[in-house]
PDB file of C-alpha atoms in Angstrom:
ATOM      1  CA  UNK A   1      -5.050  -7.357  14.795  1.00 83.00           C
ATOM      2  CA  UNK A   2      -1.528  -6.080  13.697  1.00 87.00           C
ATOM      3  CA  UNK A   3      -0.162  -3.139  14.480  1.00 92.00           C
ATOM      4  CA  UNK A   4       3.412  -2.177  12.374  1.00 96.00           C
ATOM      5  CA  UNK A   5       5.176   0.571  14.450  1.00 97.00           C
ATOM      6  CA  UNK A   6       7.499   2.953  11.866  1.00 98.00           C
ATOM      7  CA  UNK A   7      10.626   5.095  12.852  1.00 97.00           C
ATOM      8  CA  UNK A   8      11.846   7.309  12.087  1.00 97.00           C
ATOM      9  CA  UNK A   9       9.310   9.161  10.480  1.00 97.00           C
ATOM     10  CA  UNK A  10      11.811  11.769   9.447  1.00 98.00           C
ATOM     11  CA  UNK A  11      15.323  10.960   8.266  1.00 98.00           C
ATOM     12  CA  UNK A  12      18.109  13.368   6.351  1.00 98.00           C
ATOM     13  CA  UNK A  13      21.207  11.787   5.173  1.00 98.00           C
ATOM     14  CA  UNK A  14      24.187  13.162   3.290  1.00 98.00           C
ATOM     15  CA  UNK A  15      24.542  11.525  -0.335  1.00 97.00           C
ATOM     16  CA  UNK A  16      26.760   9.150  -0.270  1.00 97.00           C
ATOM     17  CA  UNK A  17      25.877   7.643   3.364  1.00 97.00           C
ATOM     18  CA  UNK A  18      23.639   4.917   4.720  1.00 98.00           C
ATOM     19  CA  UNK A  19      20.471   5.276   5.723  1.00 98.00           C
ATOM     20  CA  UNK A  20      18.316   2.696   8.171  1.00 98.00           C
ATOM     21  CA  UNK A  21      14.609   2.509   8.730  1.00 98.00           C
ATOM     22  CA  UNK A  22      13.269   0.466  11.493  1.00 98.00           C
ATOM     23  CA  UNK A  23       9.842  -1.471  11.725  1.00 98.00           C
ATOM     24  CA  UNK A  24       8.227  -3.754  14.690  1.00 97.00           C
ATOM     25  CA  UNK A  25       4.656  -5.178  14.307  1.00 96.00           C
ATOM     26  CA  UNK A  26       2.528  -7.072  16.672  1.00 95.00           C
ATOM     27  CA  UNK A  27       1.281 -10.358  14.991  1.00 92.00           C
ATOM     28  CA  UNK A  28       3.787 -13.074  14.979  1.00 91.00           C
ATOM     29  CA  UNK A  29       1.808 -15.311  12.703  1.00 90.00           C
ATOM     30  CA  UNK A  30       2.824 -12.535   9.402  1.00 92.00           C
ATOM     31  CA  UNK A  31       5.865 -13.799   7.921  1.00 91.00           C
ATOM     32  CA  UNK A  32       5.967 -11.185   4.226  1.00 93.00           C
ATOM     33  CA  UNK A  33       7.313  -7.942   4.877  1.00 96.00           C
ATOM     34  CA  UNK A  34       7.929  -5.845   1.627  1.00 96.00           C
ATOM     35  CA  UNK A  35       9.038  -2.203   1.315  1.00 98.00           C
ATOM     36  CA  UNK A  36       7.688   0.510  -0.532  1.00 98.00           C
ATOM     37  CA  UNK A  37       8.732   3.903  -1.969  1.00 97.00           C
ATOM     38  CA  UNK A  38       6.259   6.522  -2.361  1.00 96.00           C
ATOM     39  CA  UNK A  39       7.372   9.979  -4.328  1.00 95.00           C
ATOM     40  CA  UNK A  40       5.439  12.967  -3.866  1.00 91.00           C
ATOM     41  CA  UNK A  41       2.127  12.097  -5.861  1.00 88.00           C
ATOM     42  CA  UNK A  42       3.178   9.088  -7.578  1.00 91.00           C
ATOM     43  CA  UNK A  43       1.791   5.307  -6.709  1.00 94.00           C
ATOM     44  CA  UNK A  44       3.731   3.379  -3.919  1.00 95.00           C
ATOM     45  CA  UNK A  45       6.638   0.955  -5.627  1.00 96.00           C
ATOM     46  CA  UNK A  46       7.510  -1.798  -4.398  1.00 96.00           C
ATOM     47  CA  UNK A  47      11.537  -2.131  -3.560  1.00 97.00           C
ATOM     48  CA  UNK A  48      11.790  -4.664  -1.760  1.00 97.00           C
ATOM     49  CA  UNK A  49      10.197  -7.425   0.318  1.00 95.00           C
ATOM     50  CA  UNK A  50      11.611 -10.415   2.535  1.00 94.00           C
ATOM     51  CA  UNK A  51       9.451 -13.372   3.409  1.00 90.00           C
ATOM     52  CA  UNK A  52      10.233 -14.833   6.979  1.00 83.00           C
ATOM     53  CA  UNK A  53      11.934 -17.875   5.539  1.00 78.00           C
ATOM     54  CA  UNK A  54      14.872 -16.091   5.337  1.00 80.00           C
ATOM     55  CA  UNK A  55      16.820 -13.117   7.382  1.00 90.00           C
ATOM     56  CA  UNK A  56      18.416 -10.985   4.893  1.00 94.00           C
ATOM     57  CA  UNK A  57      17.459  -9.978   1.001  1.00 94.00           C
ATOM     58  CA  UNK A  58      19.666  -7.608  -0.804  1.00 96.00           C
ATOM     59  CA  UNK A  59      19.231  -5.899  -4.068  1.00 94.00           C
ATOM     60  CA  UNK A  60      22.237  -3.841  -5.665  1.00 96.00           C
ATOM     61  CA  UNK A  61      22.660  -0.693  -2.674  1.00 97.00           C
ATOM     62  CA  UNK A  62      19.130  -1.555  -0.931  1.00 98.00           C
ATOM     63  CA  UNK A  63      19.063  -4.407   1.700  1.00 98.00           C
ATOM     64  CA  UNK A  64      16.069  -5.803   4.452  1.00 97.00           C
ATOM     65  CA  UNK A  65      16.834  -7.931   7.602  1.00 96.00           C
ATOM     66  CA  UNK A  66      14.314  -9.429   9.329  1.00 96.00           C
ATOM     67  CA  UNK A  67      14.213 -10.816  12.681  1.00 94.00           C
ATOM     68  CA  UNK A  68      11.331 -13.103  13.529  1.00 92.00           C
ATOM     69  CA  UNK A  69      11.818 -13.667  17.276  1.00 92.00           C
ATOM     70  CA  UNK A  70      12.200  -9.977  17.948  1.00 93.00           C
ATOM     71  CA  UNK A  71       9.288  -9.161  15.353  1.00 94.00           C
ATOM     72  CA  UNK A  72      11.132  -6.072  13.737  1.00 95.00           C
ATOM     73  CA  UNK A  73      12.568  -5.887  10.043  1.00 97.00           C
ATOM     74  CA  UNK A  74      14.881  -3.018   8.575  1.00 98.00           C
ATOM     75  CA  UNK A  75      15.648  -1.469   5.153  1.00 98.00           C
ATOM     76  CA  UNK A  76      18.923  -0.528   4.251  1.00 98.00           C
ATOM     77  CA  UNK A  77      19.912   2.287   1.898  1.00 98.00           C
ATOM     78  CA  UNK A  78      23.846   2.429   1.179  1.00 97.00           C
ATOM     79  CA  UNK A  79      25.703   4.747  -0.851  1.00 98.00           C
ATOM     80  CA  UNK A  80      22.497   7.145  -0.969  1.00 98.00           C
ATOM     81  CA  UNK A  81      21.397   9.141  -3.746  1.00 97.00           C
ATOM     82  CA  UNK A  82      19.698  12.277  -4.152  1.00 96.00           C
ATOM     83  CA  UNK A  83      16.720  10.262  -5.716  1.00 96.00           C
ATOM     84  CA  UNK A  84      16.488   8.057  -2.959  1.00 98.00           C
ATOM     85  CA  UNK A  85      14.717  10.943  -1.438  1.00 98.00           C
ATOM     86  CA  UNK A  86      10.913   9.757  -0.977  1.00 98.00           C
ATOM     87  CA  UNK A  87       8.676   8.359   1.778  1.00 97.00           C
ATOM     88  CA  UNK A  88       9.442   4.816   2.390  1.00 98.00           C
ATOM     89  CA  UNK A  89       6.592   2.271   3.532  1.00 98.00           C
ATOM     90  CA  UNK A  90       7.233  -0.819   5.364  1.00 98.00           C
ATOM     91  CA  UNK A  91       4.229  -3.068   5.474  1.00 97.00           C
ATOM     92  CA  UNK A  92       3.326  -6.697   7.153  1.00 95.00           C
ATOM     93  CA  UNK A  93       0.457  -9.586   6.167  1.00 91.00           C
ATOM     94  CA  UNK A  94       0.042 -13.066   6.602  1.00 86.00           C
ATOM     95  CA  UNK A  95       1.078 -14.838   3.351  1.00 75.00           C
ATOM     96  CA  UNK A  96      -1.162 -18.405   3.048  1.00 68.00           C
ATOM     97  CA  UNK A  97      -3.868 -16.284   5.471  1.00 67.00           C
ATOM     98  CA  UNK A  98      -8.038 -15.928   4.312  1.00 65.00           C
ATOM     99  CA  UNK A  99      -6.687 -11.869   3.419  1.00 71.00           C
ATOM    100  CA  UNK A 100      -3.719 -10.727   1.910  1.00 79.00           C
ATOM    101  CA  UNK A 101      -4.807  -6.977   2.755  1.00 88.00           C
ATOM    102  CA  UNK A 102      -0.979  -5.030   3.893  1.00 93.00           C
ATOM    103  CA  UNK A 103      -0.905  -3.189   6.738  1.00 95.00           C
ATOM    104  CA  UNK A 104       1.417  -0.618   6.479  1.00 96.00           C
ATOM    105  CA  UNK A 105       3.966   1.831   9.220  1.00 97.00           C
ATOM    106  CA  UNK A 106       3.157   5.503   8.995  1.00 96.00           C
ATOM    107  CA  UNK A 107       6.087   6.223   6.966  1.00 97.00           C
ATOM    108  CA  UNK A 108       9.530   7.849   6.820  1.00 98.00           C
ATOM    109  CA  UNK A 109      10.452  10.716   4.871  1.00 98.00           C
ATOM    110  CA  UNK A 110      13.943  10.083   4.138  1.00 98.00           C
ATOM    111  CA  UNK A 111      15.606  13.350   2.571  1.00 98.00           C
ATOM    112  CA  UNK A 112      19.101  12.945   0.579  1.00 97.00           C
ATOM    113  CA  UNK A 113      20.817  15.958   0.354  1.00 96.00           C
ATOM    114  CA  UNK A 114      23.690  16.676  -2.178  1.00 92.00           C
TER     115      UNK A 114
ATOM    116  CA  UNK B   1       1.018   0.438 -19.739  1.00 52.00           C
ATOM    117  CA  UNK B   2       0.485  -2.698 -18.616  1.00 73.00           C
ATOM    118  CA  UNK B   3       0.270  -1.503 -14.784  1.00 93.00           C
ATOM    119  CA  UNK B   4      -2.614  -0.911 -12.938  1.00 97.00           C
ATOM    120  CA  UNK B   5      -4.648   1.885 -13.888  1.00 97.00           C
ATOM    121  CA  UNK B   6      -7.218   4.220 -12.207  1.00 98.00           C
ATOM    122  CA  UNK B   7      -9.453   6.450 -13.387  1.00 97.00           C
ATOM    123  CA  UNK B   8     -10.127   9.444 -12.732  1.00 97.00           C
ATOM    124  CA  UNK B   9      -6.924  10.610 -10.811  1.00 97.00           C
ATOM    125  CA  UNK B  10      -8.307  13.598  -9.269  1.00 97.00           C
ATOM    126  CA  UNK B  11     -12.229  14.401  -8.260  1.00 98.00           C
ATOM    127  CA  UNK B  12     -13.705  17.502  -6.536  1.00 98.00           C
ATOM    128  CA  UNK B  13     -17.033  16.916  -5.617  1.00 98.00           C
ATOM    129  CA  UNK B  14     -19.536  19.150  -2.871  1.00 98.00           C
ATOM    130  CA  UNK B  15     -20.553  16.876   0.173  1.00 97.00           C
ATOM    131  CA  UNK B  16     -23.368  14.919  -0.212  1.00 97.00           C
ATOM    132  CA  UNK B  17     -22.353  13.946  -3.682  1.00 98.00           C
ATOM    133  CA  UNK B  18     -21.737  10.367  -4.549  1.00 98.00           C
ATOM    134  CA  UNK B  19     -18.409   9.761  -6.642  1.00 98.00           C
ATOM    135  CA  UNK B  20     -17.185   6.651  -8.268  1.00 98.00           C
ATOM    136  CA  UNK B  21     -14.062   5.040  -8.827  1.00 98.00           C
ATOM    137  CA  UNK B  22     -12.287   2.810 -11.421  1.00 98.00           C
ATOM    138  CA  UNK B  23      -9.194   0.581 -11.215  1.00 98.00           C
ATOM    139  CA  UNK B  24      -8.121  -1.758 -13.723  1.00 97.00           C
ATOM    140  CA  UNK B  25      -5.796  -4.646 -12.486  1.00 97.00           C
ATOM    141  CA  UNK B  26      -2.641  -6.128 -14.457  1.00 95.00           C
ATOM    142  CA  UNK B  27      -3.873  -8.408 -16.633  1.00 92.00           C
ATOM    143  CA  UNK B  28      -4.914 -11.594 -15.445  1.00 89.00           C
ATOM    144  CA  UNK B  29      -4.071 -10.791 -11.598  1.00 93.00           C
ATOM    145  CA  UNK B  30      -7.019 -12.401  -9.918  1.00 92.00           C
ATOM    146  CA  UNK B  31      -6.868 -10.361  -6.374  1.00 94.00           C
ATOM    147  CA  UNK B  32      -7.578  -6.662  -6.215  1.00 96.00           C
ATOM    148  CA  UNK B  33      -7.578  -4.353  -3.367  1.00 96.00           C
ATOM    149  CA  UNK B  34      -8.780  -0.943  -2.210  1.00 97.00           C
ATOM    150  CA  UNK B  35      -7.148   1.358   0.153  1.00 97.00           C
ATOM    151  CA  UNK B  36      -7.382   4.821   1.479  1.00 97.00           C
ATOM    152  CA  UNK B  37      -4.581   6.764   2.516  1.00 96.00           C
ATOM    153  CA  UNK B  38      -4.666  10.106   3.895  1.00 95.00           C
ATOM    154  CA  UNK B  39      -1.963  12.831   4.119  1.00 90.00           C
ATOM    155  CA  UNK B  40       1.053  11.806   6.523  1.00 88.00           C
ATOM    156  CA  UNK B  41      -0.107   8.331   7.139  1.00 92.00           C
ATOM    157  CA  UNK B  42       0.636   4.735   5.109  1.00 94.00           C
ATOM    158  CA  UNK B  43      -2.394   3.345   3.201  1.00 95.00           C
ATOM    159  CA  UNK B  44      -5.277   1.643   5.170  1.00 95.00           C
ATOM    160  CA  UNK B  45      -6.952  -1.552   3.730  1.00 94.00           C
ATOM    161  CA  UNK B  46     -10.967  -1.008   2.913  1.00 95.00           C
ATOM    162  CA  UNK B  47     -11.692  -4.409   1.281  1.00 95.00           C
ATOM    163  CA  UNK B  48     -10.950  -6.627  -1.587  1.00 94.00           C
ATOM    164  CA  UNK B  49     -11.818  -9.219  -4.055  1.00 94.00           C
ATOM    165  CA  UNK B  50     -10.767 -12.609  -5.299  1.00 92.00           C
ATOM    166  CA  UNK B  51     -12.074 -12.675  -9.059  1.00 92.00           C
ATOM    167  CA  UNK B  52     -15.140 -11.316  -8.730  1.00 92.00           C
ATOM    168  CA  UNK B  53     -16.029 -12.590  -4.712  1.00 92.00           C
ATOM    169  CA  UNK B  54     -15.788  -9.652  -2.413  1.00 91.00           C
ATOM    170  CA  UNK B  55     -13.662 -11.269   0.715  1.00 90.00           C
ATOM    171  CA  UNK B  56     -13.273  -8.851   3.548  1.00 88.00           C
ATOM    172  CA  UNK B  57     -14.182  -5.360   4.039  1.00 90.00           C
ATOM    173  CA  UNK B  58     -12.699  -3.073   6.758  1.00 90.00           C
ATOM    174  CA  UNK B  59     -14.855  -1.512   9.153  1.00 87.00           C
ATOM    175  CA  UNK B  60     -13.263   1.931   7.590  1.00 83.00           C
ATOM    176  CA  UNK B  61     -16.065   0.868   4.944  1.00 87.00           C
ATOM    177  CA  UNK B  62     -19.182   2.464   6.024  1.00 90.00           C
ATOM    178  CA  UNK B  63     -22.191   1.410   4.362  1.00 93.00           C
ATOM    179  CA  UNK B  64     -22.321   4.508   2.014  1.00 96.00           C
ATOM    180  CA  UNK B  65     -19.076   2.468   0.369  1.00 96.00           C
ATOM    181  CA  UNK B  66     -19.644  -0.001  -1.784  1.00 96.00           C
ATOM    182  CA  UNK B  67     -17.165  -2.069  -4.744  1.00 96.00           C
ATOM    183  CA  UNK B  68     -18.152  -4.477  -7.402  1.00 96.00           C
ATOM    184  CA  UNK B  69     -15.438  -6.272  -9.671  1.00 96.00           C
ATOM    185  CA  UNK B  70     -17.910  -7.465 -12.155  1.00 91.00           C
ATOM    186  CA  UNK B  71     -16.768 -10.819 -13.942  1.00 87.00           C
ATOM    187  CA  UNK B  72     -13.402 -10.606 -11.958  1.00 86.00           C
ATOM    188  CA  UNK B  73     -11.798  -7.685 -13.828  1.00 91.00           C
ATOM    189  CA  UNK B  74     -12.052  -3.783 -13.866  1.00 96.00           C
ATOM    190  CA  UNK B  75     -13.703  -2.875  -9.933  1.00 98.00           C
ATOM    191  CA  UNK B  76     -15.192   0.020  -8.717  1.00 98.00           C
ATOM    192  CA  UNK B  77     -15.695   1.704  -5.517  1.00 98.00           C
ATOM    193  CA  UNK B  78     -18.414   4.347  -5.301  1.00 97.00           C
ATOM    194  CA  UNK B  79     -19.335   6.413  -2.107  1.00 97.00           C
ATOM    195  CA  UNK B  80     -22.345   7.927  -1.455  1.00 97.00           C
ATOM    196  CA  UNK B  81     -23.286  10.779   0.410  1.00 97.00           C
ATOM    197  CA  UNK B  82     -19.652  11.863   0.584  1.00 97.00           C
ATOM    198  CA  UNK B  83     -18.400  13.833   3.675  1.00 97.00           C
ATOM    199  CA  UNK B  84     -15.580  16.331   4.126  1.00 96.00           C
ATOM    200  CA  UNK B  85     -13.812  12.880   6.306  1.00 95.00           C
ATOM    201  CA  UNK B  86     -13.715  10.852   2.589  1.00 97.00           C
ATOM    202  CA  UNK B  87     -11.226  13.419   1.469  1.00 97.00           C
ATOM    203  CA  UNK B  88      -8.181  11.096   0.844  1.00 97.00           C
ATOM    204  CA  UNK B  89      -6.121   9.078  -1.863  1.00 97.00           C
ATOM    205  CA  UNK B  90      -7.944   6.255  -2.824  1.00 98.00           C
ATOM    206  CA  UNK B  91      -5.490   3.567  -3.751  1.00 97.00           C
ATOM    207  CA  UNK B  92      -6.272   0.019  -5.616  1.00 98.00           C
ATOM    208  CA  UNK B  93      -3.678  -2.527  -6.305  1.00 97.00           C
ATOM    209  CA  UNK B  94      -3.685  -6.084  -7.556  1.00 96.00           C
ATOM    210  CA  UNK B  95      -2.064  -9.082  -7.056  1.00 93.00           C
ATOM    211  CA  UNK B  96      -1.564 -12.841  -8.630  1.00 91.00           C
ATOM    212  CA  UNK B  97      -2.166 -15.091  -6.018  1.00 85.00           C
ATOM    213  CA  UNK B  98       0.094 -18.414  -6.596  1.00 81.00           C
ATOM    214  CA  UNK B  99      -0.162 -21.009  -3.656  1.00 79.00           C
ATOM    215  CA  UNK B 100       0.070 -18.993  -0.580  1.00 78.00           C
ATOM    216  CA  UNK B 101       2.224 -15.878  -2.519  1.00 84.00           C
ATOM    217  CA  UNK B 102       1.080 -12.797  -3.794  1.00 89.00           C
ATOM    218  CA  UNK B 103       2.811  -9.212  -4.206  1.00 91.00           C
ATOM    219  CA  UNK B 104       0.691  -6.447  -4.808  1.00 94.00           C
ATOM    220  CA  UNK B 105       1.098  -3.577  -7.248  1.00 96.00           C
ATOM    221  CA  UNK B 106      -0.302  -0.040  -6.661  1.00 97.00           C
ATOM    222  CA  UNK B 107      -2.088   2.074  -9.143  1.00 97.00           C
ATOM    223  CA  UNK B 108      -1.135   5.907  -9.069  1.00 96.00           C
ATOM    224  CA  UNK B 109      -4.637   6.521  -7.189  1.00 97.00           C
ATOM    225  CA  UNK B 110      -7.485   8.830  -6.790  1.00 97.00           C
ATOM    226  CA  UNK B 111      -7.457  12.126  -4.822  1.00 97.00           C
ATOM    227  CA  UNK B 112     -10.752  12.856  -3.768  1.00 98.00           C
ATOM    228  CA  UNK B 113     -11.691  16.341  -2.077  1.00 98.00           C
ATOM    229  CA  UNK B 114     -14.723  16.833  -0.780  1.00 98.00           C
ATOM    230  CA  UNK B 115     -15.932  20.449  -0.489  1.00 97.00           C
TER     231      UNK B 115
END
């Protein structure tokens, strides 16, 4: 089954600065990839999510590449803010496939310090 | 609030108690799933339902698990028996599947501790 490999699982940034999370996962037949944010002891939020169709989605400072023949996919965090600080999800499925069920990294505690 | 909802958002209960949960999907969103996440990990699928046809369960589900989603909307997920090892989040979220496209929404969860 698929396996989605996380890292870092902790990351602290300056405000202001850029901040990459890295994901690999086993399965090459999942092609949607979305990102979510999870703050301490709210529901997960979705942020972002890239379908393999295409390599790069951006949304105002957040961005996710995705490269299919290497099977890893990225989120990008410019011009961080101190509310940026959360545990961020990346997760992989099979869209079209019998189950839609996610399966998700471990997480990484990204920490944006003023 | 037109999100998804679940109810109740925190239960203590002694082990060997049997607890139930409720989620209520966005509004006409015909998949809903369950997952469990505990403390320092990323959520873990334990089944889910197309209308009101339970599709897949995970073999996290143990047979003292068991969810309905009676007539396709509201679903619950009951445990019996619980152990100290149920102690987790219990997470639902929903999705509208369109063609071969869905993106699914969380609810805030359930923190269950069992004592």
């Amino acid at each position: 089954g698929e396996n989605v490999e996380q890292h870092p699982s902790t990351l602290s940034v300056q405000e202001g600065d850029s901040a990459v999370i890295k994901c690999t996962y086993s399965d090459s037949a999942s092609n949607y990839f979305p990102w979510y944010k999870q703050e301490l002891g709210k529901r997960p939020q979705l942020i972002i999510d890239i379908r393999s169709n295409v390599g790069e989605k951006k949304d105002q400072r957040i961005a996710v590449t995705l490269n299919k023949t290497a099977k890893h996919f990225s989120l990008h965090i410019t011009e961080t803010q101190p509310e940026d600080s959360a545990v961020y999800f990346c997760a992989a499925s099979i869209d079209g496939g019998s189950q839609g069920n996610l399966i998700f990294g471990k997480g990484t505690k990204l920490s944006v310090k003023p | 609030d037109t999100g998804v909802s679940q109810d109740p958002r925190h239960k203590i209960t002694k082990r060997g108690q049997n607890v139930t949960f409720r989620c209520d999907p966005i509004s006409e969103h015909n998949r809903l799933y369950w997952y469990r996440q505990t403390l320092g990990q990323g959520p873990e699928f334990l089944t889910y339902f197309q209308n009101e046809a339970q599709l897949e369960k995970s073999r996290l589900l143990s047979d003292r698990f068991s969810a309905e989603r009676p007539k396709g909307s509201f679903s619950t997920l009951e445990i019996q028996r619980t152990e100290q090892g149920d102690s987790a989040m219990y997470l639902c979220a929903s999705s509208l599947r369109l063609g071969y496209q869905e993106t699914q929404y969380f609810g805030p969860g359930t923190r269950l501790l069992v004592l």
